[in-house]
Amino acid sequence: MPIAQVNGCRINYELTGPANAPALVLSNSLGSNFEMWDAQMPAFAKTHRVLRYDTRATAKSEVTPGPYTFEQLGRDVVASLIRSRSTSFPSADCPWAA
């Protein structure tokens, strides 16, 4: 799997689907990794360019000094999208407990 240097952190990600398709971003929940979306990938990848990634400090992404903010995690997603050259996307995630 590719690793991207994003906002001072190495982020593990996967980019699949047709290059010219609309982008879809999939985020993992705490204690999991982006493989939690494996069952949905065949359907999503037919019609979308899917960016799924391990959130900072989870799975294969780097653990950096915390605490983390939602703004910081959001910036990680935006920077990852810029690297993938996607400009417009829907997203799906598993809510984190507040």
GROMACS .gro file of N, CA and C in nm:
model
  294
    1MET      N    1   0.083  -0.118   0.000
    1MET     CA    2   0.000   0.000   0.000
    1MET      C    3   0.088   0.125   0.000
    2PRO      N    4   0.044   0.227  -0.070
    2PRO     CA    5   0.121   0.351  -0.071
    2PRO      C    6   0.116   0.423   0.064
    3ILE      N    7   0.220   0.496   0.090
    3ILE     CA    8   0.228   0.583   0.208
    3ILE      C    9   0.252   0.724   0.156
    4ALA      N   10   0.173   0.819   0.203
    4ALA     CA   11   0.189   0.959   0.164
    4ALA      C   12   0.234   1.039   0.284
    5GLN      N   13   0.325   1.132   0.262
    5GLN     CA   14   0.367   1.225   0.366
    5GLN      C   15   0.266   1.340   0.363
    6VAL      N   16   0.183   1.350   0.466
    6VAL     CA   17   0.073   1.446   0.471
    6VAL      C   18   0.078   1.521   0.603
    7ASN      N   19   0.096   1.652   0.598
    7ASN     CA   20   0.096   1.735   0.719
    7ASN      C   21   0.187   1.680   0.829
    8GLY      N   22   0.307   1.639   0.790
    8GLY     CA   23   0.403   1.591   0.888
    8GLY      C   24   0.377   1.451   0.940
    9CYS      N   25   0.296   1.373   0.869
    9CYS     CA   26   0.260   1.239   0.913
    9CYS      C   27   0.255   1.145   0.792
   10ARG      N   28   0.306   1.023   0.809
   10ARG     CA   29   0.295   0.924   0.702
   10ARG      C   30   0.157   0.859   0.710
   11ILE      N   31   0.078   0.873   0.603
   11ILE     CA   32  -0.059   0.821   0.598
   11ILE      C   33  -0.065   0.706   0.499
   12ASN      N   34  -0.114   0.592   0.545
   12ASN     CA   35  -0.134   0.475   0.460
   12ASN      C   36  -0.267   0.491   0.385
   13TYR      N   37  -0.264   0.470   0.254
   13TYR     CA   38  -0.386   0.490   0.176
   13TYR      C   39  -0.392   0.395   0.057
   14GLU      N   40  -0.508   0.389  -0.005
   14GLU     CA   41  -0.527   0.315  -0.129
   14GLU      C   42  -0.619   0.396  -0.218
   15LEU      N   43  -0.586   0.401  -0.345
   15LEU     CA   44  -0.665   0.474  -0.444
   15LEU      C   45  -0.705   0.374  -0.551
   16THR      N   46  -0.836   0.354  -0.570
   16THR     CA   47  -0.886   0.255  -0.665
   16THR      C   48  -1.002   0.312  -0.746
   17GLY      N   49  -1.032   0.248  -0.856
   17GLY     CA   50  -1.143   0.289  -0.940
   17GLY      C   51  -1.095   0.370  -1.059
   18PRO      N   52  -1.186   0.396  -1.153
   18PRO     CA   53  -1.149   0.469  -1.274
   18PRO      C   54  -1.096   0.609  -1.242
   19ALA      N   55  -0.986   0.645  -1.306
   19ALA     CA   56  -0.921   0.774  -1.279
   19ALA      C   57  -1.010   0.894  -1.308
   20ASN      N   58  -1.102   0.881  -1.403
   20ASN     CA   59  -1.188   0.995  -1.439
   20ASN      C   60  -1.324   0.993  -1.369
   21ALA      N   61  -1.344   0.899  -1.277
   21ALA     CA   62  -1.472   0.888  -1.205
   21ALA      C   63  -1.477   0.987  -1.088
   22PRO      N   64  -1.599   1.018  -1.040
   22PRO     CA   65  -1.609   1.103  -0.921
   22PRO      C   66  -1.537   1.036  -0.803
   23ALA      N   67  -1.477   1.118  -0.718
   23ALA     CA   68  -1.404   1.064  -0.603
   23ALA      C   69  -1.498   1.034  -0.487
   24LEU      N   70  -1.460   0.933  -0.408
   24LEU     CA   71  -1.529   0.897  -0.285
   24LEU      C   72  -1.422   0.873  -0.181
   25VAL      N   73  -1.434   0.934  -0.063
   25VAL     CA   74  -1.338   0.918   0.045
   25VAL      C   75  -1.399   0.832   0.154
   26LEU      N   76  -1.323   0.730   0.196
   26LEU     CA   77  -1.367   0.640   0.303
   26LEU      C   78  -1.267   0.645   0.417
   27SER      N   79  -1.315   0.674   0.534
   27SER     CA   80  -1.231   0.685   0.653
   27SER      C   81  -1.263   0.569   0.748
   28ASN      N   82  -1.162   0.525   0.822
   28ASN     CA   83  -1.184   0.415   0.917
   28ASN      C   84  -1.225   0.468   1.054
   29SER      N   85  -1.280   0.379   1.134
   29SER     CA   86  -1.315   0.416   1.272
   29SER      C   87  -1.198   0.380   1.363
   30LEU      N   88  -1.202   0.431   1.486
   30LEU     CA   89  -1.096   0.403   1.581
   30LEU      C   90  -1.082   0.252   1.602
   31GLY      N   91  -0.959   0.208   1.610
   31GLY     CA   92  -0.933   0.066   1.635
   31GLY      C   93  -0.949  -0.022   1.512
   32SER      N   94  -0.966   0.038   1.394
   32SER     CA   95  -0.980  -0.041   1.273
   32SER      C   96  -0.883   0.012   1.168
   33ASN      N   97  -0.897  -0.036   1.046
   33ASN     CA   98  -0.817   0.017   0.936
   33ASN      C   99  -0.906   0.029   0.813
   34PHE      N  100  -0.851   0.078   0.703
   34PHE     CA  101  -0.937   0.101   0.587
   34PHE      C  102  -0.994  -0.026   0.527
   35GLU      N  103  -0.943  -0.142   0.568
   35GLU     CA  104  -0.997  -0.269   0.520
   35GLU      C  105  -1.141  -0.293   0.568
   36MET      N  106  -1.187  -0.212   0.664
   36MET     CA  107  -1.325  -0.226   0.709
   36MET      C  108  -1.424  -0.203   0.595
   37TRP      N  109  -1.378  -0.140   0.485
   37TRP     CA  110  -1.462  -0.111   0.370
   37TRP      C  111  -1.450  -0.217   0.260
   38ASP      N  112  -1.376  -0.325   0.284
   38ASP     CA  113  -1.351  -0.425   0.180
   38ASP      C  114  -1.479  -0.477   0.114
   39ALA      N  115  -1.582  -0.504   0.191
   39ALA     CA  116  -1.705  -0.561   0.135
   39ALA      C  117  -1.774  -0.465   0.038
   40GLN      N  118  -1.760  -0.336   0.060
   40GLN     CA  119  -1.825  -0.236  -0.025
   40GLN      C  120  -1.741  -0.198  -0.148
   41MET      N  121  -1.613  -0.228  -0.145
   41MET     CA  122  -1.522  -0.181  -0.250
   41MET      C  123  -1.559  -0.225  -0.391
   42PRO      N  124  -1.600  -0.350  -0.415
   42PRO     CA  125  -1.633  -0.387  -0.553
   42PRO      C  126  -1.741  -0.296  -0.614
   43ALA      N  127  -1.842  -0.263  -0.538
   43ALA     CA  128  -1.949  -0.175  -0.588
   43ALA      C  129  -1.900  -0.032  -0.602
   44PHE      N  130  -1.833   0.021  -0.501
   44PHE     CA  131  -1.787   0.160  -0.504
   44PHE      C  132  -1.687   0.184  -0.617
   45ALA      N  133  -1.594   0.090  -0.637
   45ALA     CA  134  -1.486   0.109  -0.733
   45ALA      C  135  -1.534   0.100  -0.878
   46LYS      N  136  -1.654   0.050  -0.900
   46LYS     CA  137  -1.707   0.047  -1.037
   46LYS      C  138  -1.742   0.187  -1.086
   47THR      N  139  -1.788   0.272  -0.995
   47THR     CA  140  -1.841   0.402  -1.035
   47THR      C  141  -1.767   0.521  -0.976
   48HIS      N  142  -1.669   0.496  -0.888
   48HIS     CA  143  -1.599   0.605  -0.820
   48HIS      C  144  -1.450   0.581  -0.815
   49ARG      N  145  -1.375   0.689  -0.804
   49ARG     CA  146  -1.232   0.685  -0.772
   49ARG      C  147  -1.229   0.689  -0.620
   50VAL      N  148  -1.197   0.578  -0.556
   50VAL     CA  149  -1.210   0.564  -0.410
   50VAL      C  150  -1.075   0.586  -0.342
   51LEU      N  151  -1.072   0.684  -0.252
   51LEU     CA  152  -0.957   0.706  -0.166
   51LEU      C  153  -0.997   0.656  -0.028
   52ARG      N  154  -0.932   0.551   0.016
   52ARG     CA  155  -0.953   0.507   0.155
   52ARG      C  156  -0.819   0.509   0.224
   53TYR      N  157  -0.820   0.543   0.350
   53TYR     CA  158  -0.694   0.566   0.420
   53TYR      C  159  -0.708   0.528   0.566
   54ASP      N  160  -0.595   0.501   0.630
   54ASP     CA  161  -0.590   0.478   0.774
   54ASP      C  162  -0.569   0.614   0.840
   55THR      N  163  -0.662   0.653   0.924
   55THR     CA  164  -0.654   0.780   0.994
   55THR      C  165  -0.522   0.788   1.073
   56ARG      N  166  -0.469   0.907   1.083
   56ARG     CA  167  -0.349   0.933   1.163
   56ARG      C  168  -0.357   0.856   1.296
   57ALA      N  169  -0.249   0.787   1.330
   57ALA     CA  170  -0.235   0.712   1.455
   57ALA      C  171  -0.318   0.583   1.460
   58THR      N  172  -0.367   0.537   1.345
   58THR     CA  173  -0.435   0.408   1.342
   58THR      C  174  -0.372   0.318   1.237
   59ALA      N  175  -0.379   0.189   1.261
   59ALA     CA  176  -0.334   0.087   1.167
   59ALA      C  177  -0.193   0.117   1.116
   60LYS      N  178  -0.176   0.132   0.983
   60LYS     CA  179  -0.043   0.151   0.924
   60LYS      C  180  -0.003   0.297   0.908
   61SER      N  181  -0.087   0.390   0.949
   61SER     CA  182  -0.049   0.531   0.946
   61SER      C  183   0.033   0.564   1.069
   62GLU      N  184   0.116   0.665   1.057
   62GLU     CA  185   0.209   0.702   1.164
   62GLU      C  186   0.138   0.758   1.287
   63VAL      N  187   0.194   0.726   1.402
   63VAL     CA  188   0.150   0.786   1.528
   63VAL      C  189   0.239   0.907   1.552
   64THR      N  190   0.179   1.025   1.554
   64THR     CA  191   0.253   1.148   1.582
   64THR      C  192   0.211   1.198   1.719
   65PRO      N  193   0.287   1.288   1.779
   65PRO     CA  194   0.249   1.339   1.911
   65PRO      C  195   0.110   1.402   1.909
   66GLY      N  196   0.029   1.367   2.005
   66GLY     CA  197  -0.107   1.422   2.016
   66GLY      C  198  -0.106   1.540   2.109
   67PRO      N  199  -0.222   1.586   2.149
   67PRO     CA  200  -0.353   1.535   2.108
   67PRO      C  201  -0.387   1.578   1.965
   68TYR      N  202  -0.482   1.506   1.905
   68TYR     CA  203  -0.527   1.536   1.770
   68TYR      C  204  -0.657   1.616   1.775
   69THR      N  205  -0.677   1.699   1.674
   69THR     CA  206  -0.801   1.775   1.665
   69THR      C  207  -0.875   1.730   1.539
   70PHE      N  208  -1.006   1.753   1.535
   70PHE     CA  209  -1.082   1.721   1.415
   70PHE      C  210  -1.035   1.806   1.298
   71GLU      N  211  -0.991   1.930   1.326
   71GLU     CA  212  -0.938   2.014   1.220
   71GLU      C  213  -0.813   1.950   1.159
   72GLN      N  214  -0.723   1.900   1.243
   72GLN     CA  215  -0.601   1.837   1.195
   72GLN      C  216  -0.634   1.713   1.111
   73LEU      N  217  -0.727   1.631   1.159
   73LEU     CA  218  -0.766   1.511   1.085
   73LEU      C  219  -0.832   1.548   0.952
   74GLY      N  220  -0.910   1.654   0.952
   74GLY     CA  221  -0.972   1.703   0.829
   74GLY      C  222  -0.867   1.752   0.730
   75ARG      N  223  -0.765   1.820   0.781
   75ARG     CA  224  -0.657   1.868   0.693
   75ARG      C  225  -0.582   1.750   0.631
   76ASP      N  226  -0.569   1.640   0.706
   76ASP     CA  227  -0.507   1.520   0.651
   76ASP      C  228  -0.585   1.470   0.530
   77VAL      N  229  -0.717   1.470   0.540
   77VAL     CA  230  -0.801   1.424   0.428
   77VAL      C  231  -0.786   1.518   0.308
   78VAL      N  232  -0.794   1.647   0.332
   78VAL     CA  233  -0.783   1.744   0.223
   78VAL      C  234  -0.648   1.730   0.154
   79ALA      N  235  -0.540   1.719   0.231
   79ALA     CA  236  -0.407   1.705   0.171
   79ALA      C  237  -0.397   1.576   0.091
   80SER      N  238  -0.459   1.469   0.140
   80SER     CA  239  -0.458   1.342   0.067
   80SER      C  240  -0.534   1.355  -0.064
   81LEU      N  241  -0.644   1.427  -0.063
   81LEU     CA  242  -0.721   1.449  -0.186
   81LEU      C  243  -0.642   1.530  -0.287
   82ILE      N  244  -0.572   1.631  -0.240
   82ILE     CA  245  -0.490   1.712  -0.329
   82ILE      C  246  -0.384   1.624  -0.395
   83ARG      N  247  -0.323   1.536  -0.317
   83ARG     CA  248  -0.222   1.446  -0.372
   83ARG      C  249  -0.283   1.353  -0.477
   84SER      N  250  -0.411   1.316  -0.459
   84SER     CA  251  -0.476   1.225  -0.555
   84SER      C  252  -0.537   1.302  -0.671
   85ARG      N  253  -0.527   1.436  -0.669
   85ARG     CA  254  -0.579   1.525  -0.773
   85ARG      C  255  -0.731   1.522  -0.784
   86SER      N  256  -0.799   1.492  -0.676
   86SER     CA  257  -0.945   1.495  -0.674
   86SER      C  258  -0.991   1.631  -0.624
   87THR      N  259  -1.094   1.684  -0.684
   87THR     CA  260  -1.139   1.818  -0.647
   87THR      C  261  -1.279   1.819  -0.589
   88SER      N  262  -1.355   1.716  -0.609
   88SER     CA  263  -1.493   1.712  -0.562
   88SER      C  264  -1.525   1.570  -0.521
   89PHE      N  265  -1.586   1.553  -0.404
   89PHE     CA  266  -1.605   1.417  -0.355
   89PHE      C  267  -1.713   1.410  -0.248
   90PRO      N  268  -1.787   1.297  -0.246
   90PRO     CA  269  -1.867   1.266  -0.129
   90PRO      C  270  -1.776   1.189  -0.030
   91SER      N  271  -1.817   1.175   0.092
   91SER     CA  272  -1.736   1.100   0.187
   91SER      C  273  -1.824   1.014   0.275
   92ALA      N  274  -1.765   0.911   0.333
   92ALA     CA  275  -1.833   0.824   0.428
   92ALA      C  276  -1.736   0.794   0.538
   93ASP      N  277  -1.785   0.791   0.660
   93ASP     CA  278  -1.699   0.754   0.770
   93ASP      C  279  -1.781   0.684   0.876
   94CYS      N  280  -1.710   0.631   0.973
   94CYS     CA  281  -1.774   0.573   1.090
   94CYS      C  282  -1.756   0.674   1.201
   95PRO      N  283  -1.865   0.723   1.259
   95PRO     CA  284  -1.854   0.829   1.360
   95PRO      C  285  -1.768   0.787   1.479
   96TRP      N  286  -1.692   0.880   1.528
   96TRP     CA  287  -1.612   0.859   1.647
   96TRP      C  288  -1.692   0.910   1.765
   97ALA      N  289  -1.684   0.839   1.874
   97ALA     CA  290  -1.753   0.884   1.996
   97ALA      C  291  -1.688   1.013   2.044
   98ALA      N  292  -1.771   1.107   2.085
   98ALA     CA  293  -1.719   1.236   2.133
   98ALA      C  294  -1.688   1.230   2.279
   0.00000   0.00000   0.00000
